[in-house]
Coordinates of C-alpha atoms and ligand atoms in Angstrom, one line a residue:
X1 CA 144.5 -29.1 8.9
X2 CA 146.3 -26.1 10.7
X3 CA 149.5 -25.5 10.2
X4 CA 151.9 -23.7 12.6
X5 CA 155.6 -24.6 11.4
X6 CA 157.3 -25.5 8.5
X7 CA 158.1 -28.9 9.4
X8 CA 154.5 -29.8 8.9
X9 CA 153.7 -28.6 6.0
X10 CA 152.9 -32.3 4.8
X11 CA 151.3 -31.2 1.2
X12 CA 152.8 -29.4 -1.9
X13 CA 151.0 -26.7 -3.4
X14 CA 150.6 -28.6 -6.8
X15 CA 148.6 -31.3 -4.8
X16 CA 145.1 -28.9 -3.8
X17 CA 142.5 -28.4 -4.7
X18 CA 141.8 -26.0 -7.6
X19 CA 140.2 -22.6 -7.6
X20 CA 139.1 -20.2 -10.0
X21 CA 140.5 -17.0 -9.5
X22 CA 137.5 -14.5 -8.5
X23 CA 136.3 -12.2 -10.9
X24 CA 134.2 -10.3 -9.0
X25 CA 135.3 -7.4 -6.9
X26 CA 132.8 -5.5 -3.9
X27 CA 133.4 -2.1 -3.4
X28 CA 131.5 0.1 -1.1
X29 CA 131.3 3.3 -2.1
X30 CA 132.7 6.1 0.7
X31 CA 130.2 9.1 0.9
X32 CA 130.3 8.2 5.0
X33 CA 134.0 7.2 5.1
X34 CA 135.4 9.2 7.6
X35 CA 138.4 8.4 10.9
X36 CA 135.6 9.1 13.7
X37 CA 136.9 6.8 16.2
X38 CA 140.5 5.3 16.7
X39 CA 141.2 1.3 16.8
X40 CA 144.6 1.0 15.0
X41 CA 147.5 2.7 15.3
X42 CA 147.5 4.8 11.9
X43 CA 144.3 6.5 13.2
X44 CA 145.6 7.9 16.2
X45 CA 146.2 11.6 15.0
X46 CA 143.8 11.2 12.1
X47 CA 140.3 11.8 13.2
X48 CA 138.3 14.5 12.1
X49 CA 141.2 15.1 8.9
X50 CA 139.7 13.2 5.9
X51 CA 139.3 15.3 2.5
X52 CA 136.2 13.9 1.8
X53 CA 136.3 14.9 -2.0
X54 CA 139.9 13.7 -2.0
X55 CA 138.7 10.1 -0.7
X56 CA 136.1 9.6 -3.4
X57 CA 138.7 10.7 -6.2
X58 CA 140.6 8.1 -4.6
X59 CA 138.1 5.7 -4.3
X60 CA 137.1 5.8 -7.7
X61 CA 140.5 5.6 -9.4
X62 CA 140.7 2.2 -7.8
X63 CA 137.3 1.2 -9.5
X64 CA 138.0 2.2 -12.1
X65 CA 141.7 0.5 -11.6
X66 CA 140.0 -2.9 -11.3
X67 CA 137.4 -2.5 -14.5
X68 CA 140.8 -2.0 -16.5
X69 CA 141.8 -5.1 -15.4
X70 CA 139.1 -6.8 -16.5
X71 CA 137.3 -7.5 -13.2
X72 CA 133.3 -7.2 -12.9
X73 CA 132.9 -4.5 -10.1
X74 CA 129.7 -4.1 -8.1
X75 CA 128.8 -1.1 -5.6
X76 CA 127.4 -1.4 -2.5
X77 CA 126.3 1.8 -0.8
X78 CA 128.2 3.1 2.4
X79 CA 126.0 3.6 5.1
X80 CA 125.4 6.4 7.7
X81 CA 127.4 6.2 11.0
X82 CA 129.8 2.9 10.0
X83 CA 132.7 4.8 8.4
X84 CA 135.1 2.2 8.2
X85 CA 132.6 0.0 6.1
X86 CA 134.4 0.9 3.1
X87 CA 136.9 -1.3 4.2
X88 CA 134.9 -4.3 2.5
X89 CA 137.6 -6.9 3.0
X90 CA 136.8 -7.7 6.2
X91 CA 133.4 -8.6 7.2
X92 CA 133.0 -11.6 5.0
X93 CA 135.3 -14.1 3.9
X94 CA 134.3 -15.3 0.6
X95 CA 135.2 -18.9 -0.7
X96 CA 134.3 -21.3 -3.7
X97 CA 134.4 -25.2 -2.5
X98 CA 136.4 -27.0 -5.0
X99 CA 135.3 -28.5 -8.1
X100 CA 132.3 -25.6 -8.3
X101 CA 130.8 -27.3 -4.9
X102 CA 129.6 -24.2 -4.2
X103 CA 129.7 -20.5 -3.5
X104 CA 130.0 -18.7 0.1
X105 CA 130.5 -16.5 2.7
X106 CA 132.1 -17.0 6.4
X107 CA 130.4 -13.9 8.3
X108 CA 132.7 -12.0 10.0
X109 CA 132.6 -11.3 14.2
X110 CA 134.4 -7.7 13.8
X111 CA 136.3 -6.9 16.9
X112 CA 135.6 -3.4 17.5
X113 CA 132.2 -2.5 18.9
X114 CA 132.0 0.3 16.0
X115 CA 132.1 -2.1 13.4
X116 CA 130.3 -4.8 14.4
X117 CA 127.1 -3.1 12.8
X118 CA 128.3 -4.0 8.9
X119 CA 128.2 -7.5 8.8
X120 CA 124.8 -7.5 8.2
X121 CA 124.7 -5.7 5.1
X122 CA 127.3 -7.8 3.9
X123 CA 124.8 -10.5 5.1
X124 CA 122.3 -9.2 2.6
X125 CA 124.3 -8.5 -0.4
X126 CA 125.8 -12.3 -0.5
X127 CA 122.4 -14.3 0.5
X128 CA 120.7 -12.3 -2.5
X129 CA 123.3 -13.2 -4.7
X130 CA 122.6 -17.5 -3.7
X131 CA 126.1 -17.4 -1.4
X132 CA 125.9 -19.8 1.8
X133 CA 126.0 -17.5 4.4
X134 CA 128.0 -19.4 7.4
X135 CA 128.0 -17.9 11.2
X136 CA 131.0 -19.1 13.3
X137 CA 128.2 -20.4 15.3
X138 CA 130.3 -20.5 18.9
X139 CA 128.9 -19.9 21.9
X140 CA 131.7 -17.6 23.2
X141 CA 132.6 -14.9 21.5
X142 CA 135.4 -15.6 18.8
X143 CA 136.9 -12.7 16.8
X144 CA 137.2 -12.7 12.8
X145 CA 137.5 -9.7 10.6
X146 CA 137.3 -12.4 6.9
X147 CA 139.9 -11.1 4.7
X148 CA 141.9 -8.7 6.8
X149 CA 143.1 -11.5 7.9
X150 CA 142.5 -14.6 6.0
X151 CA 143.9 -14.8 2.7
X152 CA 143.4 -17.7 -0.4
X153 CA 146.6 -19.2 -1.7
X154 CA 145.6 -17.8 -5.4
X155 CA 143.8 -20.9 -7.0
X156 CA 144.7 -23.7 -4.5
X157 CA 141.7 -24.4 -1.6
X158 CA 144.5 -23.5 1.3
X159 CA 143.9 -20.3 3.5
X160 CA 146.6 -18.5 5.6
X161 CA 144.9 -17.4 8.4
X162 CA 146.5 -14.2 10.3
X163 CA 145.9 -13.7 14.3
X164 CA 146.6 -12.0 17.3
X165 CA 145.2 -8.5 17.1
X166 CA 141.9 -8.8 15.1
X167 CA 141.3 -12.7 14.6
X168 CA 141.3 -14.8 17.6
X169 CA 143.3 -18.4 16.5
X170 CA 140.3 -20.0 17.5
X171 CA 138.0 -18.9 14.1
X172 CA 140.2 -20.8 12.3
X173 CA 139.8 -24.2 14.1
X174 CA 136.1 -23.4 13.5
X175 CA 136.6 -22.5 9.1
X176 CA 139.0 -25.2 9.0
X177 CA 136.4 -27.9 9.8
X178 CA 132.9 -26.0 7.9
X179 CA 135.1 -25.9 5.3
X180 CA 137.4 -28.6 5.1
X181 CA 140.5 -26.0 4.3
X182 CA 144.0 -26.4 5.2
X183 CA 145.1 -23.1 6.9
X184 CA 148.8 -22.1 7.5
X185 CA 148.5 -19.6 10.5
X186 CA 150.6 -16.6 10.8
X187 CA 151.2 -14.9 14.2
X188 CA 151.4 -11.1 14.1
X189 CA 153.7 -9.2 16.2
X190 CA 153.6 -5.8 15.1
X191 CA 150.0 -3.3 15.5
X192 CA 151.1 -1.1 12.6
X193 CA 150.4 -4.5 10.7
X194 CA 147.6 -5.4 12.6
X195 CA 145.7 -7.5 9.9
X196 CA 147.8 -9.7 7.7
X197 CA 146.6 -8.1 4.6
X198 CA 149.1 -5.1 5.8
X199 CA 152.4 -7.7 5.8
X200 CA 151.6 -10.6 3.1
X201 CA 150.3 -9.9 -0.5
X202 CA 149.7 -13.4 -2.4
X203 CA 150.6 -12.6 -5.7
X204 CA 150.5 -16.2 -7.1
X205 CA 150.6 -19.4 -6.2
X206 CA 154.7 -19.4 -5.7
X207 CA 155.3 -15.8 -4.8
X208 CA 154.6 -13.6 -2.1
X209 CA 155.1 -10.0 -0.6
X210 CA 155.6 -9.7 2.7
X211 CA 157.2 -7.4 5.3
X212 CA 159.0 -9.6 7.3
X213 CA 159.7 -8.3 10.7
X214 CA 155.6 -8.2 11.6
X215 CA 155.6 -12.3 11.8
X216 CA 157.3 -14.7 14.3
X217 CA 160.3 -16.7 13.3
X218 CA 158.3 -19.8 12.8
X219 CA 155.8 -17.6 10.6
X220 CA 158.4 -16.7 8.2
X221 CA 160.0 -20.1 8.1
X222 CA 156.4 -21.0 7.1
X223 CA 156.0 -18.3 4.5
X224 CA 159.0 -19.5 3.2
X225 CA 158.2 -23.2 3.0
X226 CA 155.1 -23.3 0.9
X227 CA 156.1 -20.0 -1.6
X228 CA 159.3 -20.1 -3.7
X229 CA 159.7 -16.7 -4.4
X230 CA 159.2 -13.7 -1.7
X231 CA 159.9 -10.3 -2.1
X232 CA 160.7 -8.2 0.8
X233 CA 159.2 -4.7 1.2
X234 CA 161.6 -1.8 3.2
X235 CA 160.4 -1.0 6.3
X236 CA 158.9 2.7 5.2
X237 CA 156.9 1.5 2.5
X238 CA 155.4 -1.0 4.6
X239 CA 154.5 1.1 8.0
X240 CA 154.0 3.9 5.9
X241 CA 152.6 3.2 2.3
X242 CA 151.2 -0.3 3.4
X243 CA 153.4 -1.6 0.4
X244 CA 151.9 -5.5 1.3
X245 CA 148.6 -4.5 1.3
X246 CA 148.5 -4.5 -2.8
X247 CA 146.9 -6.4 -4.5
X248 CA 147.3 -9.0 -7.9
X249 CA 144.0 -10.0 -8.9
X250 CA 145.3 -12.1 -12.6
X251 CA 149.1 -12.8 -11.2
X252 CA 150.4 -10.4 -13.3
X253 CA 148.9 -6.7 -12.6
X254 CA 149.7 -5.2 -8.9
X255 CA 147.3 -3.0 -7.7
X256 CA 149.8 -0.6 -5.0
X257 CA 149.6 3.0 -3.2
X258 CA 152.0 5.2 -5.3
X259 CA 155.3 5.8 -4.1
X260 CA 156.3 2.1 -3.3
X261 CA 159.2 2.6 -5.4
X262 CA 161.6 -0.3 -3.5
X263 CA 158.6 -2.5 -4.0
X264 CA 157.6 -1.9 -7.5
X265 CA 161.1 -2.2 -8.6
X266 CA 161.1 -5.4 -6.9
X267 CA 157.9 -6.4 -8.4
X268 CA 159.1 -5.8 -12.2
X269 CA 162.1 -7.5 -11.3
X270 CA 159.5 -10.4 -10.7
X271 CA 157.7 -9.7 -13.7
X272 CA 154.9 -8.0 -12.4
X273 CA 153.6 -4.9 -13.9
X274 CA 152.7 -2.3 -11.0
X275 CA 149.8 -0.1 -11.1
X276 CA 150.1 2.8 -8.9
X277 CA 147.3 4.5 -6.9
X278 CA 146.8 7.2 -4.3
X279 CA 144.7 5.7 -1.6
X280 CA 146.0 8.7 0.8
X281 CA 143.1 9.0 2.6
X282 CA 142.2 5.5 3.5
X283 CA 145.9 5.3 4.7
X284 CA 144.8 7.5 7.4
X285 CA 142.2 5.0 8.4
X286 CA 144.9 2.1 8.2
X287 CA 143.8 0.3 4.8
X288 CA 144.5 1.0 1.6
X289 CA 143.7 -1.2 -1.8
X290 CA 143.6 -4.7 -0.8
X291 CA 141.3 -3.7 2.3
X292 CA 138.9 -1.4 -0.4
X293 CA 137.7 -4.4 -2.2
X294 CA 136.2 -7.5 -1.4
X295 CA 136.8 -10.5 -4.3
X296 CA 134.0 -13.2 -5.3
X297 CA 133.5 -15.7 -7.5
Ligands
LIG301 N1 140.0 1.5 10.1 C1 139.8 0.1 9.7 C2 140.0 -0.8 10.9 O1 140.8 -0.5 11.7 C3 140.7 -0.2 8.6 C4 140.6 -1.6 8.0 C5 141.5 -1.9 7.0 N2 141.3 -3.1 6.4 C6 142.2 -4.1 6.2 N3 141.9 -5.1 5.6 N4 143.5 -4.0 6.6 O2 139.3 -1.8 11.1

């Protein structure tokens, strides 16, 4: 059930299992966002130089982004001292077993020391809404930051499961058999694109954007197996304006950081109607609207 290389891609996607798409997003709201501390490159120069009225403009032109869309959005509050915990991607990876078997979360082991402290809230929030809370449960410890790096195949049961600088490739053995999930795993190669919700976007079940040069060769040839159509972001839009780490939540609008222009132009190309956002100050932090949100069923 892991899959490393095109040639063994054994299934097509037609032939999964079928999920809903979520309709639910998480947002935590960012009165303690700050940079504080460095652990990926785009925070290196960036401590202590957040504009904290600027970040909660930001932050609430993406809520308000995703209620236009028709999503159901629910707040959870920041907390003192974790600043990077509105980054709510990544301490939980949410899933729905198919045919409605059930709603739940795989808790996350966060990699740095600094954010290890989240989890638990994230704990809370998904145990009081009924969610099966699931531990890795080994007895070493195994790294896994949820959906930083693992990503659904919109409405199919298959995860592509990101590792190298966040995730060790061991989590996935372990949510591969609690879940019963095929995962495709993608090598990264790159730190700017340290998570693989920097270099792929899923934006439906045939099409994907991706920057390319952040996977291995067998990665790509991967990528390019299972989706039909990809779209390549440029370089600077990528490193820069972390074009890939938009976000589609209905296969048709893309939630992006302004300025993409390559991208977007490639995305209405592909039918896909850009929304533009300026998640400035979370850039500075190394996420921007696919790592501010957190989708559930
Ligand atoms: N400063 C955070 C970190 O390095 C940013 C996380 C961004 N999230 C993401 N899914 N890429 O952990």
């Amino acid at each position: 059930m892991l899959y490393r290389t095109a040639s063994e891609i054994d299934f097509s996607v037609d032939e999964l299992g079928v999920m809903d798409l979520p309709a639910q997003v998480l947002m935590t709201s960012p009165e303690f966002f700050d940079v504080k501390y460095v652990i990926n490159p785009h925070m290196a120069d960036k401590v202590g130089t957040i504009d904290y009225a600027k970040a909660l403009e930001e932050w609430q032109i993406v809520q308000t982004a995703y209620e236009q869309v028709g999503l159901n959005v629910h707040v959870m509050e920041g907390k003192s001292g974790l600043p990077d915990m509105v980054f709510c991607a990544n301490q939980t990876l949410p899933y729905q077993l198919p045919g409605h078997g059930g709603n739940g979360v795989v808790l996350s082991e966060m990699y740095a020391d600094e954010r290890r402290r989240e989890v638990g809230f994230f704990r809370e929030f998904f145990s009081a809404l009924g969610y099966q809370t699931l531990s890795l449960g080994a007895s070493e410890t195994i790294h896994f930051e949820g959906m930083g790096d693992a990503l659904w195949h919109p409405g199919r049961f298959l995860l592509w499961g990101g590792y190298g600088f966040r995730t060790d490739l061991r989590a996935y053995e372990i949510v591969s058999d609690s879940l019963h999930v095929p995962v495709c795993l993608l090598e990264l190669t790159d730190e700017d694109f340290y998570h693989l919700d920097t270099c792929l976007s899923i934006l439906d079940e045939s099409t994907a954007l991706i920057y390319p040069d952040a996977f291995t060769p067998e990665g790509l040839e991967m990528i390019r197996a299972v989706f039909t159509r990809v779209l390549e972001a440029p370089e600077a839009e990528a490193r820069n304006l972390f074009a890939c780490n938009a976000h589609c939540p209905d296969r048709r609008h893309v939630l992006i950081q302004r300025g993409c222009n390559t991208t977007n132009r490639l995305l209405r190309d592909a039918d896909f109607i850009p929304i533009e956002l300026d998640t400035g100050e979370y850039l500075k932090a190394g996420g921007s609207v696919f790592c501010m949100k957190q989708m559930f069923w």
